[in-house]
Amino acid sequence: QVQLVESGGGLVQAGGSLRLSCAASGRTDSRYFMAWFRQAPGKEREFVAAISWSDGSTYYATSVKGRFTISRDNAKNTLYLQMNSLKPEDTADYYCAGQKYYSGAYSYTHTYDYWGQGTQVTVSS
């Protein structure tokens, strides 16, 4: 099984930046997309950003486009999320996820097979 471990979360003031990392281990030979999702207390888990592992194509939720950047380091088998201009609304647990099988979609939780345990991001105002 693929194991994903997130790191980089923390407390930051509004307008600040954080960089999240997601290290993948295990059998990662079959992957199509990797993504970041977030879940605020009492809210549903929502899509943040996704990236094609093979060609690097990126996709973003409207709420974060222009502020967040998803990237990957194939050699290190690591996914990143650079978060700039953070807002209190960005406060959530952030999860990285990977697809083992092609689902035809990248923005829905049920299309992902592997999940990390999450890293907490708190943006204070």
PDB file of C-alpha atoms in Angstrom:
ATOM      1  CA  GLN A   1       0.000   0.000   0.000  1.00  0.00           C
ATOM      2  CA  VAL A   2       1.002   3.586  -0.578  1.00  0.00           C
ATOM      3  CA  GLN A   3       1.595   5.642   2.511  1.00  0.00           C
ATOM      4  CA  LEU A   4       1.229   9.416   2.471  1.00  0.00           C
ATOM      5  CA  VAL A   5       2.540  11.620   5.232  1.00  0.00           C
ATOM      6  CA  GLU A   6       1.774  15.327   5.352  1.00  0.00           C
ATOM      7  CA  SER A   7       3.837  17.940   7.103  1.00  0.00           C
ATOM      8  CA  GLY A   8       4.260  21.693   7.233  1.00  0.00           C
ATOM      9  CA  GLY A   9       1.028  22.747   8.845  1.00  0.00           C
ATOM     10  CA  GLY A  10       0.864  25.239  11.642  1.00  0.00           C
ATOM     11  CA  LEU A  11      -0.440  28.560  12.822  1.00  0.00           C
ATOM     12  CA  VAL A  12      -0.065  31.602  10.630  1.00  0.00           C
ATOM     13  CA  GLN A  13      -1.579  35.058  10.531  1.00  0.00           C
ATOM     14  CA  ALA A  14      -3.853  36.135   7.722  1.00  0.00           C
ATOM     15  CA  GLY A  15      -1.802  37.156   4.726  1.00  0.00           C
ATOM     16  CA  GLY A  16       0.990  34.800   5.619  1.00  0.00           C
ATOM     17  CA  SER A  17       2.298  31.722   3.873  1.00  0.00           C
ATOM     18  CA  LEU A  18       2.831  28.049   4.540  1.00  0.00           C
ATOM     19  CA  ARG A  19       4.272  25.240   2.502  1.00  0.00           C
ATOM     20  CA  LEU A  20       2.835  21.792   2.968  1.00  0.00           C
ATOM     21  CA  SER A  21       4.638  18.630   1.986  1.00  0.00           C
ATOM     22  CA  CYS A  22       3.365  15.132   1.381  1.00  0.00           C
ATOM     23  CA  ALA A  23       5.878  12.329   1.249  1.00  0.00           C
ATOM     24  CA  ALA A  24       4.798   9.144  -0.472  1.00  0.00           C
ATOM     25  CA  SER A  25       6.207   5.712   0.183  1.00  0.00           C
ATOM     26  CA  GLY A  26       5.347   2.172  -0.756  1.00  0.00           C
ATOM     27  CA  ARG A  27       4.288   1.039  -4.188  1.00  0.00           C
ATOM     28  CA  THR A  28       3.738   4.303  -5.983  1.00  0.00           C
ATOM     29  CA  ASP A  29       4.266   3.040  -9.517  1.00  0.00           C
ATOM     30  CA  SER A  30       0.603   3.322 -10.450  1.00  0.00           C
ATOM     31  CA  ARG A  31      -0.594   6.886  -9.970  1.00  0.00           C
ATOM     32  CA  TYR A  32      -2.533   9.327 -12.083  1.00  0.00           C
ATOM     33  CA  PHE A  33      -3.286  12.353  -9.944  1.00  0.00           C
ATOM     34  CA  MET A  34      -2.257  13.555  -6.572  1.00  0.00           C
ATOM     35  CA  ALA A  35      -4.185  16.224  -4.778  1.00  0.00           C
ATOM     36  CA  TRP A  36      -4.721  18.305  -1.707  1.00  0.00           C
ATOM     37  CA  PHE A  37      -8.040  18.402   0.070  1.00  0.00           C
ATOM     38  CA  ARG A  38      -9.041  20.224   3.193  1.00  0.00           C
ATOM     39  CA  GLN A  39     -11.670  19.827   5.835  1.00  0.00           C
ATOM     40  CA  ALA A  40     -12.729  22.466   8.292  1.00  0.00           C
ATOM     41  CA  PRO A  41     -14.486  21.525  11.539  1.00  0.00           C
ATOM     42  CA  GLY A  42     -18.069  20.560  10.829  1.00  0.00           C
ATOM     43  CA  LYS A  43     -17.567  20.876   7.085  1.00  0.00           C
ATOM     44  CA  GLU A  44     -17.233  18.407   4.263  1.00  0.00           C
ATOM     45  CA  ARG A  45     -13.855  17.630   2.826  1.00  0.00           C
ATOM     46  CA  GLU A  46     -13.280  19.840  -0.188  1.00  0.00           C
ATOM     47  CA  PHE A  47     -10.960  19.863  -3.138  1.00  0.00           C
ATOM     48  CA  VAL A  48      -8.067  22.301  -3.092  1.00  0.00           C
ATOM     49  CA  ALA A  49      -5.667  21.402  -5.882  1.00  0.00           C
ATOM     50  CA  ALA A  50      -4.562  18.477  -8.009  1.00  0.00           C
ATOM     51  CA  ILE A  51      -1.615  17.626 -10.186  1.00  0.00           C
ATOM     52  CA  SER A  52      -0.952  15.031 -12.829  1.00  0.00           C
ATOM     53  CA  TRP A  53       1.997  13.049 -11.596  1.00  0.00           C
ATOM     54  CA  SER A  54       3.230  12.316 -15.071  1.00  0.00           C
ATOM     55  CA  ASP A  55       3.106  15.672 -16.859  1.00  0.00           C
ATOM     56  CA  GLY A  56       2.586  18.152 -14.042  1.00  0.00           C
ATOM     57  CA  SER A  57      -0.730  19.589 -15.208  1.00  0.00           C
ATOM     58  CA  THR A  58      -2.371  21.429 -12.340  1.00  0.00           C
ATOM     59  CA  TYR A  59      -5.930  22.127 -11.299  1.00  0.00           C
ATOM     60  CA  TYR A  60      -7.233  24.396  -8.578  1.00  0.00           C
ATOM     61  CA  ALA A  61     -10.379  25.171  -6.704  1.00  0.00           C
ATOM     62  CA  THR A  62     -11.619  28.653  -7.491  1.00  0.00           C
ATOM     63  CA  SER A  63     -11.250  29.655  -3.866  1.00  0.00           C
ATOM     64  CA  VAL A  64      -7.491  29.133  -3.886  1.00  0.00           C
ATOM     65  CA  LYS A  65      -6.480  29.832  -7.460  1.00  0.00           C
ATOM     66  CA  GLY A  66      -3.873  32.550  -7.611  1.00  0.00           C
ATOM     67  CA  ARG A  67      -2.912  32.014  -3.982  1.00  0.00           C
ATOM     68  CA  PHE A  68      -1.961  28.345  -3.782  1.00  0.00           C
ATOM     69  CA  THR A  69       0.450  26.407  -5.953  1.00  0.00           C
ATOM     70  CA  ILE A  70       0.618  22.641  -6.149  1.00  0.00           C
ATOM     71  CA  SER A  71       3.799  20.999  -7.313  1.00  0.00           C
ATOM     72  CA  ARG A  72       5.601  17.712  -7.161  1.00  0.00           C
ATOM     73  CA  ASP A  73       9.105  16.353  -7.087  1.00  0.00           C
ATOM     74  CA  ASN A  74       9.030  13.049  -8.913  1.00  0.00           C
ATOM     75  CA  ALA A  75      12.505  12.054  -7.804  1.00  0.00           C
ATOM     76  CA  LYS A  76      11.658  12.633  -4.155  1.00  0.00           C
ATOM     77  CA  ASN A  77       8.148  11.245  -4.532  1.00  0.00           C
ATOM     78  CA  THR A  78       6.860  14.293  -2.742  1.00  0.00           C
ATOM     79  CA  LEU A  79       3.879  16.553  -3.245  1.00  0.00           C
ATOM     80  CA  TYR A  80       3.842  20.188  -2.180  1.00  0.00           C
ATOM     81  CA  LEU A  81       1.300  22.891  -1.620  1.00  0.00           C
ATOM     82  CA  GLN A  82       2.584  26.424  -1.390  1.00  0.00           C
ATOM     83  CA  MET A  83      -0.065  28.553   0.269  1.00  0.00           C
ATOM     84  CA  ASN A  84       0.231  32.315   0.056  1.00  0.00           C
ATOM     85  CA  SER A  85      -2.063  35.138   1.104  1.00  0.00           C
ATOM     86  CA  LEU A  86      -3.720  32.869   3.593  1.00  0.00           C
ATOM     87  CA  LYS A  87      -7.156  33.742   4.872  1.00  0.00           C
ATOM     88  CA  PRO A  88      -8.995  32.620   8.002  1.00  0.00           C
ATOM     89  CA  GLU A  89     -11.298  30.675   5.682  1.00  0.00           C
ATOM     90  CA  ASP A  90      -8.314  28.495   4.783  1.00  0.00           C
ATOM     91  CA  THR A  91      -8.227  27.106   8.304  1.00  0.00           C
ATOM     92  CA  ALA A  92      -8.674  23.350   8.030  1.00  0.00           C
ATOM     93  CA  ASP A  93      -7.002  20.008   8.193  1.00  0.00           C
ATOM     94  CA  TYR A  94      -5.181  19.514   4.921  1.00  0.00           C
ATOM     95  CA  TYR A  95      -4.896  16.075   3.392  1.00  0.00           C
ATOM     96  CA  CYS A  96      -2.902  14.806   0.489  1.00  0.00           C
ATOM     97  CA  ALA A  97      -4.354  12.067  -1.652  1.00  0.00           C
ATOM     98  CA  GLY A  98      -3.347   9.881  -4.546  1.00  0.00           C
ATOM     99  CA  GLN A  99      -5.109   7.920  -7.255  1.00  0.00           C
ATOM    100  CA  LYS A 100      -4.024   4.381  -7.904  1.00  0.00           C
ATOM    101  CA  TYR A 101      -6.498   3.908 -10.702  1.00  0.00           C
ATOM    102  CA  TYR A 102      -7.659   6.380 -13.287  1.00  0.00           C
ATOM    103  CA  SER A 103     -11.099   7.658 -12.373  1.00  0.00           C
ATOM    104  CA  GLY A 104     -11.643  10.312 -15.013  1.00  0.00           C
ATOM    105  CA  ALA A 105     -11.819  12.984 -12.340  1.00  0.00           C
ATOM    106  CA  TYR A 106      -9.512  14.701  -9.876  1.00  0.00           C
ATOM    107  CA  SER A 107     -11.616  16.930  -7.636  1.00  0.00           C
ATOM    108  CA  TYR A 108     -13.751  14.459  -5.712  1.00  0.00           C
ATOM    109  CA  THR A 109     -12.733  12.614  -2.582  1.00  0.00           C
ATOM    110  CA  HIS A 110     -14.144   9.298  -3.748  1.00  0.00           C
ATOM    111  CA  THR A 111     -11.829   9.233  -6.760  1.00  0.00           C
ATOM    112  CA  TYR A 112      -8.763   8.916  -4.534  1.00  0.00           C
ATOM    113  CA  ASP A 113      -7.385   5.682  -3.187  1.00  0.00           C
ATOM    114  CA  TYR A 114      -4.668   6.813  -0.807  1.00  0.00           C
ATOM    115  CA  TRP A 115      -4.913   9.410   1.921  1.00  0.00           C
ATOM    116  CA  GLY A 116      -2.590  10.926   4.429  1.00  0.00           C
ATOM    117  CA  GLN A 117      -3.496  11.573   8.037  1.00  0.00           C
ATOM    118  CA  GLY A 118      -3.671  15.304   7.540  1.00  0.00           C
ATOM    119  CA  THR A 119      -1.830  18.343   8.766  1.00  0.00           C
ATOM    120  CA  GLN A 120      -3.557  21.178  10.538  1.00  0.00           C
ATOM    121  CA  VAL A 121      -3.479  24.699   9.174  1.00  0.00           C
ATOM    122  CA  THR A 122      -4.810  27.519  11.296  1.00  0.00           C
ATOM    123  CA  VAL A 123      -4.998  31.047   9.942  1.00  0.00           C
ATOM    124  CA  SER A 124      -5.632  33.668  12.564  1.00  0.00           C
ATOM    125  CA  SER A 125      -7.151  37.081  12.007  1.00  0.00           C
TER     126      SER A 125
END
